[in-house]
Coordinates of C-alpha atoms in Angstrom, one line a residue:
Chain A
X30 CA 24.9 25.8 20.0
X31 CA 26.2 24.9 16.8
X32 CA 25.8 21.2 15.6
X33 CA 29.0 18.8 15.2
X34 CA 28.7 18.1 11.2
X35 CA 28.9 14.1 11.1
X36 CA 30.3 12.8 7.6
X37 CA 28.9 10.8 4.7
X38 CA 26.2 13.9 3.6
X39 CA 28.2 13.9 0.1
X40 CA 28.0 10.3 -0.4
X41 CA 24.5 9.4 1.1
X42 CA 23.0 12.5 -0.3
X43 CA 24.4 12.1 -3.7
X44 CA 22.9 8.5 -3.7
X45 CA 19.7 9.6 -2.7
X46 CA 19.7 12.1 -5.5
X47 CA 20.9 10.1 -7.9
X48 CA 18.9 7.2 -7.9
X49 CA 15.7 9.3 -7.2
X50 CA 16.2 11.1 -10.4
X51 CA 17.2 8.1 -12.4
X52 CA 14.5 5.8 -10.7
X53 CA 11.6 8.0 -9.5
X54 CA 11.7 11.7 -11.5
X55 CA 13.0 10.6 -15.0
X56 CA 10.1 8.6 -16.0
X57 CA 7.4 10.8 -14.8
X58 CA 9.0 13.7 -16.8
X59 CA 9.2 11.3 -19.7
X60 CA 5.7 10.6 -19.1
X61 CA 4.8 14.2 -19.1
X62 CA 6.9 14.9 -22.0
X63 CA 5.3 12.6 -24.0
X64 CA 1.8 13.7 -23.4
X65 CA 2.8 17.0 -23.6
X66 CA 3.9 16.2 -27.3
X67 CA 0.5 15.8 -28.2
X68 CA -0.3 19.8 -27.9
X69 CA -3.2 21.1 -26.2
X70 CA -6.2 20.4 -28.7
X71 CA -5.8 16.8 -29.3
X72 CA -4.9 16.3 -25.3
X73 CA -8.0 17.7 -24.9
X74 CA -9.9 15.5 -27.2
X75 CA -8.4 12.4 -25.9
X76 CA -8.9 13.2 -22.0
X77 CA -12.5 14.5 -22.6
X78 CA -13.1 11.5 -24.9
X79 CA -16.6 9.8 -23.9
X80 CA -14.9 6.4 -22.8
X81 CA -12.2 8.5 -20.9
X82 CA -14.8 10.6 -19.1
X83 CA -17.1 7.1 -18.7
X84 CA -14.0 5.9 -16.9
X85 CA -13.4 8.4 -14.7
X86 CA -16.9 8.4 -13.2
X87 CA -16.8 4.6 -12.9
X88 CA -13.2 5.0 -11.2
X89 CA -14.3 8.2 -8.7
X90 CA -17.6 6.8 -7.6
X91 CA -16.5 3.2 -7.0
X92 CA -13.4 4.8 -5.3
X93 CA -16.0 7.0 -3.0
X94 CA -18.4 4.1 -2.0
X95 CA -15.6 1.9 -1.1
X96 CA -13.9 4.9 0.8
X97 CA -17.2 5.6 2.5
X98 CA -17.8 1.8 3.5
X99 CA -14.1 1.9 4.7
X100 CA -15.0 4.8 7.2
X101 CA -18.1 2.9 8.9
X102 CA -16.2 -0.8 8.9
X103 CA -12.5 0.7 9.3
X104 CA -13.8 2.9 12.2
X105 CA -15.9 0.1 13.6
X106 CA -13.4 -2.3 13.3
X107 CA -10.9 -0.1 15.1
X108 CA -13.0 0.2 17.7
X109 CA -13.5 -3.0 18.5
X110 CA -9.8 -4.1 18.3
X111 CA -9.2 -1.1 20.8
X112 CA -11.9 -1.6 23.1
X113 CA -12.7 -4.6 23.6
X114 CA -11.2 -8.0 24.3
X115 CA -12.4 -11.0 22.6
X116 CA -10.3 -14.3 21.4
X117 CA -8.8 -13.9 18.3
X118 CA -8.5 -10.3 18.7
X119 CA -4.4 -10.1 18.2
X120 CA -4.9 -12.4 15.1
X121 CA -7.7 -10.0 13.5
X122 CA -5.3 -7.2 14.1
X123 CA -2.7 -8.5 12.3
X124 CA -4.3 -9.8 9.5
X125 CA -6.1 -6.5 9.2
X126 CA -2.8 -5.3 7.1
X127 CA -3.6 -8.6 4.7
X128 CA -4.7 -6.2 2.0
X129 CA -1.5 -4.6 1.7
X130 CA 0.8 -7.7 2.0
X131 CA -1.4 -9.6 -0.3
X132 CA -0.3 -9.1 -4.0
X133 CA -2.9 -7.5 -5.7
X134 CA -3.5 -10.1 -8.5
X135 CA -3.7 -12.5 -6.1
X136 CA -6.7 -10.7 -4.1
X137 CA -8.0 -10.1 -7.9
X138 CA -8.6 -13.9 -8.3
X139 CA -9.9 -14.7 -5.3
X140 CA -12.3 -11.9 -4.8
X141 CA -13.8 -13.1 -8.3
X142 CA -13.8 -16.6 -7.5
X143 CA -15.7 -15.5 -4.4
X144 CA -18.2 -13.2 -5.9
X145 CA -18.6 -15.1 -9.2
X146 CA -22.1 -16.3 -9.7
X147 CA -21.2 -20.1 -8.7
X148 CA -18.5 -18.6 -5.8
X149 CA -19.0 -18.8 -2.0
X150 CA -20.7 -15.8 -1.6
X151 CA -21.8 -14.8 -4.9
X152 CA -24.1 -18.0 -5.8
X153 CA -26.2 -16.9 -2.1
X154 CA -26.2 -13.4 -3.6
X155 CA -27.1 -13.8 -6.6
X156 CA -30.2 -16.0 -5.5
X157 CA -31.1 -12.5 -3.4
X158 CA -30.9 -10.8 -7.2
X159 CA -27.5 -9.0 -6.1
X160 CA -25.0 -9.4 -8.7
X161 CA -21.4 -8.5 -8.0
X162 CA -18.4 -9.8 -10.2
X163 CA -18.5 -8.0 -13.5
X164 CA -20.7 -5.1 -12.0
X165 CA -19.8 -1.8 -10.1
X166 CA -20.1 -3.4 -7.3
X167 CA -17.5 -5.9 -7.7
X168 CA -14.8 -2.6 -8.4
X169 CA -16.4 -1.5 -5.2
X170 CA -15.1 -4.3 -3.3
X171 CA -12.2 -4.9 -4.8
X172 CA -11.4 -1.5 -4.1
X173 CA -12.7 -1.5 -0.3
X174 CA -10.1 -4.5 0.2
X175 CA -7.2 -3.0 -1.2
X176 CA -7.7 -0.1 1.3
X177 CA -9.3 -1.2 4.5
X178 CA -6.0 -0.8 6.2
X179 CA -5.6 2.9 5.7
X180 CA -8.7 4.0 7.9
X181 CA -8.5 1.3 10.5
X182 CA -4.6 2.1 10.8
X183 CA -4.8 5.6 11.2
X184 CA -7.9 5.7 13.7
X185 CA -6.4 2.9 15.8
X186 CA -3.3 4.8 17.4
X187 CA -5.9 8.1 17.6
X188 CA -8.6 5.6 19.4
X189 CA -5.9 4.0 21.8
X190 CA -4.4 7.1 23.2
X191 CA -7.9 8.7 23.9
X192 CA -8.4 9.9 27.4
X193 CA -11.0 8.0 29.2
X194 CA -11.5 11.1 31.5
X195 CA -13.0 12.9 28.5
X196 CA -15.8 10.2 28.0
X197 CA -16.5 10.0 32.1
X198 CA -16.7 13.5 32.4
X199 CA -19.4 13.8 29.5
X200 CA -21.2 11.0 31.2
X201 CA -21.2 12.7 34.5
X202 CA -22.5 15.4 32.6
X203 CA -25.3 13.2 31.9
X204 CA -24.6 12.3 27.5
X205 CA -26.1 9.7 26.2
X206 CA -23.8 6.8 24.6
X207 CA -24.2 8.0 20.9
X208 CA -24.4 11.7 22.0
X209 CA -21.0 11.3 23.8
X210 CA -19.2 9.1 20.8
X211 CA -20.9 12.4 17.8
X212 CA -19.9 15.3 20.2
X213 CA -16.5 14.4 22.0
X214 CA -15.0 10.9 20.4
X215 CA -15.5 11.6 16.8
X216 CA -14.2 14.8 16.8
X217 CA -11.2 13.6 18.3
X218 CA -10.9 10.6 15.6
X219 CA -12.1 13.5 12.5
X220 CA -8.6 14.4 12.0
X221 CA -7.1 11.0 11.7
X222 CA -10.0 9.5 10.1
X223 CA -9.8 12.1 7.4
X224 CA -6.1 11.3 6.7
X225 CA -7.1 7.8 6.5
X226 CA -9.8 8.8 4.0
X227 CA -7.5 10.6 2.0
X228 CA -5.0 7.9 1.8
X229 CA -7.5 5.1 1.0
X230 CA -9.2 7.0 -1.5
X231 CA -6.0 7.7 -3.5
X232 CA -5.3 4.0 -3.5
X233 CA -8.3 3.1 -4.8
X234 CA -8.1 5.9 -7.4
X235 CA -4.8 3.9 -8.6
X236 CA -5.8 0.6 -8.0
X237 CA -5.4 -2.1 -10.8
X238 CA -4.3 -5.7 -10.0
X239 CA -7.1 -6.5 -7.9
X240 CA -10.2 -4.8 -10.0
X241 CA -9.6 -6.1 -13.8
X242 CA -10.3 -9.5 -12.6
X243 CA -13.6 -8.6 -10.7
X244 CA -14.8 -5.5 -12.7
X245 CA -15.5 -7.3 -16.1
X246 CA -14.1 -4.5 -18.3
X247 CA -16.7 -3.7 -20.3
X248 CA -16.3 0.3 -21.6
X249 CA -18.6 2.9 -20.2
X250 CA -19.3 0.8 -17.7
X251 CA -16.8 -1.2 -15.7
X252 CA -14.1 0.0 -17.1
X253 CA -11.9 1.8 -14.8
X254 CA -9.5 4.6 -16.0
X255 CA -5.9 2.8 -15.0
X256 CA -7.5 0.0 -17.5
X257 CA -7.8 2.1 -20.2
X258 CA -4.3 4.0 -20.0
X259 CA -3.3 -0.2 -20.2
X260 CA -5.8 -0.9 -23.4
X261 CA -4.5 2.2 -24.9
X262 CA -0.9 1.0 -24.6
X263 CA -1.6 -2.7 -25.7
X264 CA -3.6 -0.8 -29.3
X265 CA -0.3 1.0 -29.7
X266 CA -2.1 4.4 -29.4
X267 CA 0.9 5.5 -27.5
X268 CA -0.1 9.5 -27.0
X269 CA -3.4 8.4 -25.7
X270 CA -2.2 6.3 -23.4
X271 CA 0.2 8.8 -22.0
X272 CA -2.4 11.5 -21.8
X273 CA -4.7 9.3 -19.7
X274 CA -1.9 8.2 -17.8
X275 CA -1.0 11.9 -17.1
X276 CA -4.4 12.8 -15.9
X277 CA -3.9 9.8 -13.2
X278 CA -0.8 11.4 -12.4
X279 CA -2.3 15.1 -12.3
X280 CA -5.1 13.2 -9.7
X281 CA -2.0 11.5 -7.5
X282 CA -0.2 14.5 -6.9
X283 CA -3.7 16.5 -6.0
X284 CA -4.0 13.4 -3.5
X285 CA -0.8 13.8 -2.4
X286 CA -1.1 17.0 -1.7
X287 CA -4.4 16.3 -0.1
X288 CA -3.0 13.5 2.0
X289 CA -0.3 15.8 3.2
X290 CA -2.2 18.5 4.5
X291 CA -4.3 15.8 6.0
X292 CA -1.9 14.9 7.8
X293 CA -0.1 17.8 9.2
X294 CA -3.7 18.3 10.7
X295 CA -4.4 15.2 12.1
X296 CA -0.7 15.2 13.8
X297 CA -1.2 19.1 15.1
X298 CA -4.4 17.6 16.5
X299 CA -2.4 14.6 18.1
X300 CA 0.5 16.6 19.3
X301 CA -2.2 19.1 21.1
X302 CA -3.9 16.1 23.1
Chain B
X7 CA -9.5 -8.5 45.4
X8 CA -9.2 -5.5 47.1
X9 CA -12.2 -2.9 47.8
X10 CA -10.7 -0.4 45.7
X11 CA -10.6 -2.7 42.9
X12 CA -14.5 -3.8 43.4
X13 CA -15.4 -0.5 42.8
X14 CA -17.2 -0.5 39.6
X15 CA -16.1 2.1 37.0
X16 CA -18.3 3.6 35.2
X17 CA -18.6 1.9 31.6
X18 CA -16.9 3.7 29.2
X19 CA -19.5 4.5 26.1
X20 CA -20.3 1.4 23.9
X21 CA -19.4 -0.8 26.5
X22 CA -23.2 -2.3 26.6
X23 CA -23.4 -5.7 26.4
X24 CA -25.9 -5.6 23.8
X25 CA -24.3 -2.9 22.0
X26 CA -21.1 -4.5 22.2
X27 CA -22.2 -8.0 21.1
X28 CA -23.8 -6.8 18.1
X29 CA -20.8 -4.4 16.9
X30 CA -18.6 -7.6 17.9
X31 CA -20.6 -10.0 15.7
X32 CA -21.0 -7.7 12.7
X33 CA -17.5 -6.7 12.9
X34 CA -16.3 -10.2 12.9
X35 CA -18.9 -11.2 10.2
X36 CA -17.5 -8.7 7.8
X37 CA -13.8 -9.5 8.4
X38 CA -14.6 -12.9 7.9
X39 CA -16.0 -12.0 4.7
X40 CA -13.8 -9.1 3.3
X41 CA -10.5 -10.5 4.9
X42 CA -10.4 -14.4 6.0
X43 CA -12.6 -15.6 3.1
X44 CA -10.2 -14.3 0.3
X45 CA -7.1 -16.3 2.3
X46 CA -9.0 -19.2 2.3
X47 CA -10.6 -19.1 -1.2
X48 CA -7.2 -19.2 -2.1
X49 CA -5.9 -22.7 -0.3
X50 CA -9.0 -24.3 -0.7
X51 CA -8.8 -24.0 -4.6
X52 CA -5.5 -24.3 -5.0
X53 CA -5.6 -27.8 -3.3
X54 CA -9.2 -28.8 -4.6
X55 CA -7.9 -31.6 -7.1
X56 CA -5.9 -33.0 -4.5
X57 CA -2.1 -32.4 -3.4
X58 CA -0.3 -34.5 -6.1
X59 CA -2.3 -32.1 -8.8
X60 CA -1.0 -29.1 -6.3
X61 CA 2.4 -30.4 -6.5
X62 CA 2.3 -30.8 -10.3
X63 CA 0.8 -27.4 -10.8
X64 CA 3.8 -26.0 -9.1
X65 CA 6.6 -27.9 -10.7
X66 CA 5.1 -27.1 -14.1
X67 CA 8.0 -25.7 -16.0
X68 CA 6.1 -22.1 -16.9
X69 CA 5.4 -21.5 -13.2
X70 CA 8.6 -22.8 -12.2
X71 CA 10.4 -20.1 -14.7
X72 CA 8.0 -17.3 -13.4
X73 CA 8.8 -18.3 -9.5
X74 CA 12.7 -18.2 -10.6
X75 CA 12.5 -14.9 -12.3
X76 CA 10.4 -13.3 -9.7
X77 CA 12.8 -14.1 -7.1
X78 CA 15.8 -12.6 -9.2
X79 CA 13.8 -9.6 -9.5
X80 CA 13.6 -9.3 -5.8
X81 CA 17.4 -10.5 -5.7
X82 CA 18.6 -7.1 -7.6
X83 CA 15.5 -4.8 -6.5
X84 CA 15.2 -5.3 -3.1
X85 CA 19.4 -5.0 -1.8
X86 CA 19.2 -1.4 -4.2
X87 CA 16.7 -0.2 -2.6
X88 CA 17.8 -1.2 0.6
X89 CA 20.7 0.7 0.0
X90 CA 19.2 3.6 -1.2
X91 CA 16.7 3.8 1.7
X92 CA 19.8 3.7 4.3
X93 CA 21.2 6.5 2.2
X94 CA 18.4 8.5 2.0
X95 CA 18.0 8.4 5.7
X96 CA 21.5 9.0 6.5
X97 CA 21.3 12.0 4.5
X98 CA 17.8 13.6 5.7
X99 CA 18.0 12.6 9.4
X100 CA 21.2 13.1 10.2
X101 CA 22.7 16.4 8.6
X102 CA 20.7 19.5 7.7
X103 CA 20.3 20.9 4.4
X104 CA 18.0 23.1 2.3
X105 CA 15.2 21.0 0.7
X106 CA 15.3 18.3 3.1
X107 CA 11.4 18.6 3.2
X108 CA 11.2 18.6 -0.4
X109 CA 13.2 15.4 -0.6
X110 CA 10.7 13.7 1.5
X111 CA 7.9 14.3 -0.8
X112 CA 10.1 13.2 -3.7
X113 CA 11.1 10.1 -2.0
X114 CA 6.9 9.3 -0.8
X115 CA 5.9 9.6 -5.0
X116 CA 5.6 6.3 -5.8
X117 CA 3.5 5.5 -3.1
X118 CA 1.2 7.9 -4.4
X119 CA 1.5 6.8 -8.4
X120 CA -0.9 4.4 -9.8
X121 CA 1.6 0.9 -10.5
X122 CA 0.2 1.5 -14.5
X123 CA 1.4 5.2 -14.2
X124 CA 4.4 3.9 -13.3
X125 CA 4.9 1.0 -15.9
X126 CA 3.8 3.4 -18.5
X127 CA 5.8 6.1 -17.3
X128 CA 9.0 3.5 -17.6
X129 CA 7.7 2.8 -21.2
X130 CA 9.0 6.4 -22.4
X131 CA 11.6 6.6 -21.2
X132 CA 12.9 3.5 -22.3
X133 CA 10.5 1.9 -24.4
X134 CA 10.8 2.2 -28.5
X135 CA 8.7 5.0 -28.5
X136 CA 10.5 6.4 -25.6
X137 CA 13.1 8.9 -24.6
X138 CA 16.5 6.5 -25.1
X139 CA 14.4 4.1 -26.7
X140 CA 16.4 4.6 -30.5
X141 CA 19.7 5.3 -28.6
X142 CA 18.9 2.1 -26.8
X143 CA 17.8 -0.2 -29.5
X144 CA 21.0 1.1 -31.7
X145 CA 23.1 -0.4 -29.0
X146 CA 21.2 -3.7 -29.1
X147 CA 20.2 -2.9 -25.5
X148 CA 17.1 -4.9 -24.7
X149 CA 15.5 -3.2 -20.9
X150 CA 11.8 -2.7 -21.8
X151 CA 10.2 -6.5 -22.1
X152 CA 12.8 -8.1 -20.6
X153 CA 14.4 -8.1 -16.8
X154 CA 16.0 -4.9 -16.8
X155 CA 12.6 -3.4 -17.4
X156 CA 10.8 -5.4 -14.8
X157 CA 13.9 -4.8 -11.7
X158 CA 12.9 -0.9 -12.7
X159 CA 9.9 -0.9 -12.6
X160 CA 9.5 -3.5 -9.3
X161 CA 12.2 -0.9 -8.2
X162 CA 9.8 2.3 -8.7
X163 CA 7.3 0.8 -6.9
X164 CA 8.9 0.4 -3.6
X165 CA 11.7 2.6 -3.6
X166 CA 9.8 4.0 -0.7
X167 CA 9.6 1.2 1.5
X168 CA 13.4 0.9 3.4
X169 CA 13.7 4.7 3.7
X170 CA 10.1 4.8 5.3
X171 CA 10.9 2.6 7.7
X172 CA 14.1 4.3 8.6
X173 CA 13.5 8.0 8.6
X174 CA 11.4 8.5 11.5
X175 CA 13.1 6.2 14.3
X176 CA 16.5 7.7 13.2
X177 CA 14.5 11.2 13.3
X178 CA 13.5 9.9 16.4
X179 CA 16.9 8.7 17.7
X180 CA 18.5 11.9 17.1
X181 CA 22.1 12.5 16.1
X182 CA 24.1 12.4 19.9
X183 CA 25.1 8.9 19.8
X184 CA 27.1 9.7 16.2
X185 CA 28.2 12.9 17.6
X186 CA 30.0 11.2 20.3
X187 CA 31.4 8.5 18.2
X188 CA 32.8 10.6 15.6
X189 CA 34.2 13.2 17.9
X190 CA 36.1 10.3 19.6
X191 CA 37.4 9.5 16.3
X192 CA 35.6 6.6 14.7
X193 CA 35.0 6.9 11.1
X194 CA 31.9 7.7 9.1
X195 CA 31.7 4.4 8.2
X196 CA 32.5 2.7 11.3
X197 CA 30.0 5.0 13.4
X198 CA 27.5 3.8 11.1
X199 CA 28.2 0.2 11.6
X200 CA 28.6 0.1 15.0
X201 CA 26.5 3.1 16.5
X202 CA 23.2 3.7 13.9
X203 CA 23.1 0.1 12.6
X204 CA 22.3 -1.6 15.8
X205 CA 19.7 0.8 16.7
X206 CA 17.9 0.6 13.2
X207 CA 17.9 -3.2 12.7
X208 CA 14.7 -4.6 13.3
X209 CA 13.2 -1.3 11.4
X210 CA 15.5 -2.0 8.4
X211 CA 14.7 -5.7 8.4
X212 CA 11.2 -5.1 8.6
X213 CA 11.7 -2.2 5.5
X214 CA 13.8 -5.2 3.8
X215 CA 10.8 -7.6 4.5
X216 CA 8.1 -5.4 3.0
X217 CA 10.0 -4.2 -0.2
X218 CA 10.4 -7.8 -0.7
X219 CA 6.7 -9.1 -0.3
X220 CA 6.0 -6.1 -3.0
X221 CA 8.3 -6.5 -5.3
X222 CA 7.2 -10.3 -5.6
X223 CA 3.7 -9.4 -5.8
X224 CA 3.9 -6.3 -8.1
X225 CA 1.5 -6.9 -10.7
X226 CA 0.0 -3.3 -12.3
X227 CA 3.9 -1.5 -13.3
X228 CA 5.6 -5.0 -14.3
X229 CA 2.5 -6.0 -16.4
X230 CA 2.8 -2.7 -18.5
X231 CA 6.6 -3.4 -18.9
X232 CA 7.1 -7.4 -19.2
X233 CA 5.5 -7.9 -22.3
X234 CA 4.0 -11.3 -20.9
X235 CA 6.3 -13.6 -22.6
X236 CA 5.4 -17.0 -21.3
X237 CA 8.1 -18.8 -20.0
X238 CA 10.5 -15.7 -20.5
X239 CA 9.2 -12.5 -18.8
X240 CA 6.3 -13.4 -17.1
X241 CA 6.8 -13.1 -13.0
X242 CA 4.9 -15.2 -10.7
X243 CA 1.6 -12.5 -10.1
X244 CA 1.5 -12.1 -14.0
X245 CA 1.9 -15.8 -14.8
X246 CA -1.3 -15.9 -11.9
X247 CA -3.2 -14.0 -14.2
X248 CA -2.4 -16.3 -17.1
X249 CA -3.4 -19.3 -16.1
X250 CA -6.6 -17.8 -14.5
X251 CA -7.4 -16.5 -17.9
X252 CA -6.6 -19.9 -19.2
X253 CA -9.2 -21.4 -17.0
X254 CA -6.8 -23.4 -15.5
X255 CA -8.2 -22.4 -12.0
X256 CA -6.1 -25.0 -10.1
X257 CA -3.0 -24.1 -11.2
X258 CA -3.7 -20.3 -10.8
X259 CA -4.4 -20.7 -7.0
X260 CA -1.8 -22.9 -6.8
X261 CA 1.0 -20.4 -8.2
X262 CA -1.4 -18.0 -6.0
X263 CA -0.8 -19.8 -2.9
X264 CA 2.6 -19.5 -3.1
X265 CA 2.5 -15.3 -2.8
X266 CA -0.4 -15.6 -0.4
X267 CA 1.9 -17.9 2.4
X268 CA 4.9 -14.9 1.5
X269 CA 2.2 -12.5 2.9
X270 CA 1.2 -14.5 5.6
X271 CA 4.8 -14.6 6.4
X272 CA 5.3 -11.0 6.0
X273 CA 2.2 -10.5 8.9
X274 CA 3.8 -12.6 11.1
X275 CA 7.4 -11.0 10.9
X276 CA 5.4 -7.5 11.4
X277 CA 4.0 -8.8 14.2
X278 CA 7.2 -10.3 15.8
X279 CA 9.3 -7.0 14.6
X280 CA 6.5 -4.9 16.3
X281 CA 7.4 -6.4 19.5
X282 CA 11.1 -5.4 18.8
X283 CA 10.0 -1.9 18.6
X284 CA 10.0 -1.6 14.7
X285 CA 6.7 -0.5 12.9
X286 CA 3.5 0.8 14.1
X287 CA 4.0 1.0 17.7
X288 CA 6.3 3.8 16.9
X289 CA 4.2 5.4 13.7
X290 CA 0.7 4.8 13.2
X291 CA 0.2 2.6 9.7
X292 CA 3.7 2.3 8.5
X293 CA 2.8 -0.8 6.4
X294 CA 0.4 1.6 4.9
X295 CA 3.1 3.9 3.7
X296 CA 1.6 6.6 4.6
X297 CA 1.9 8.9 7.6
X298 CA 5.3 10.0 9.3
X299 CA 7.7 11.3 6.3
X300 CA 5.3 14.5 7.2
X301 CA 6.0 14.7 10.7
X302 CA 9.8 15.2 9.8
X303 CA 10.4 18.6 10.8
X304 CA 13.2 20.4 8.5

């Protein structure tokens, strides 16, 4: 049957395309244009300079660590919220989204204050010989904070929909809790978990506000790539800033592709259940 | 209690009391450390020198100016992004055209791009060394390091917020009602206002709240394009950074407490609107801004 055509396509599509072109596409093209104007040799020299490479290592390794933490803690949190009933559960459920709602600069100063040597947590930790603020550990905590909700919010709905009959069947077959979790529940959660992981990792790669306060920002040690792009800008070295930002843009597009693939997979599994 | 109910169902995995208590204790400990403490520390430090000092810190002229600038930015950016979100959702969900999927990905891009990259990109469009820089300079139009730049960068960062709340919902609602309305002779606008809008109002409100919250809190992109001129182009998040680096902790946390309050209001609105059918109940992780756009099949 042929569909009746609703009105308003030219106007709504026109607004959408013009706005997307001006607000989203134009700036990104300008960035690529600026980076390309460097020429291959200079571009390569800048993006593979020691300081830039060190910043990639710091950013990627901290993002991996933060994401790993989020996988374990995020899944435990989702599990507790879905499976257990306890006072304050709904408040905690609502608070899970706090890292998205709280501006990153606010998160940055509050995490730094908490984990500084004279802070609530920094004091006891430094007594144990663990320094958090102004070390890669601080970067990791800031990244873990800002990206925590991704894993929780992708795993939670799948866990809610999980059919209890599957676990019961495994139990009647004599499986232990651990083996049932590993062999029945975890495989069902994996697609959603991977989608959450890719989102969490992508967010950590691009995070700026929460990190710069707690990082210490020492070149080669605690300097993230986003900050290096910012520093080059403040030094009026615009081409270098464009080149480094373009590397982040490429990483963002790769992660966007990965995320889309992961979500398409996650969705396929959800639909099949 | 009937006999049937008293039958003990086999406990589900992870329900053994010892395991349950341990896991709950560990999770609650980390929630307290990672989520509750950062919120609490803002309040504690904001009022650490007493309420009069707190009130004075907020009433300080530069802080007041930063608040006004942030509100002004939101008053411009949020309505524009709302209009864009509605237009995009209407075009994508109520019509068929080639490239719909591509358009969805395009709208999603700002979620994936680092705010710093966004800010740097805008500099290369409107800054002196950018595409339009020389022409703007000649015409004496100042966009970078001024209000228009701050608004533009905020609009980039939050462009997908409203659209992403509306699209999955409108997709799920289909087109039947609108088709019935137009076949009865209603105009497009009338159909939208009397048929579509009532069905999407909660999701729309939710998207607007999220968009506003992010505009008011945006730091990275705005810090590149604002120039950080105290009392002129400092938005509230930038002003917090400035106070913090000036070792004015109470001032910084007093200003931060305003944005933290906004965050809590956003969370409360989220819970309330979810009960009305907006948000996560329909789509996982919508505040995360992650999913659902990819659910829409062309």
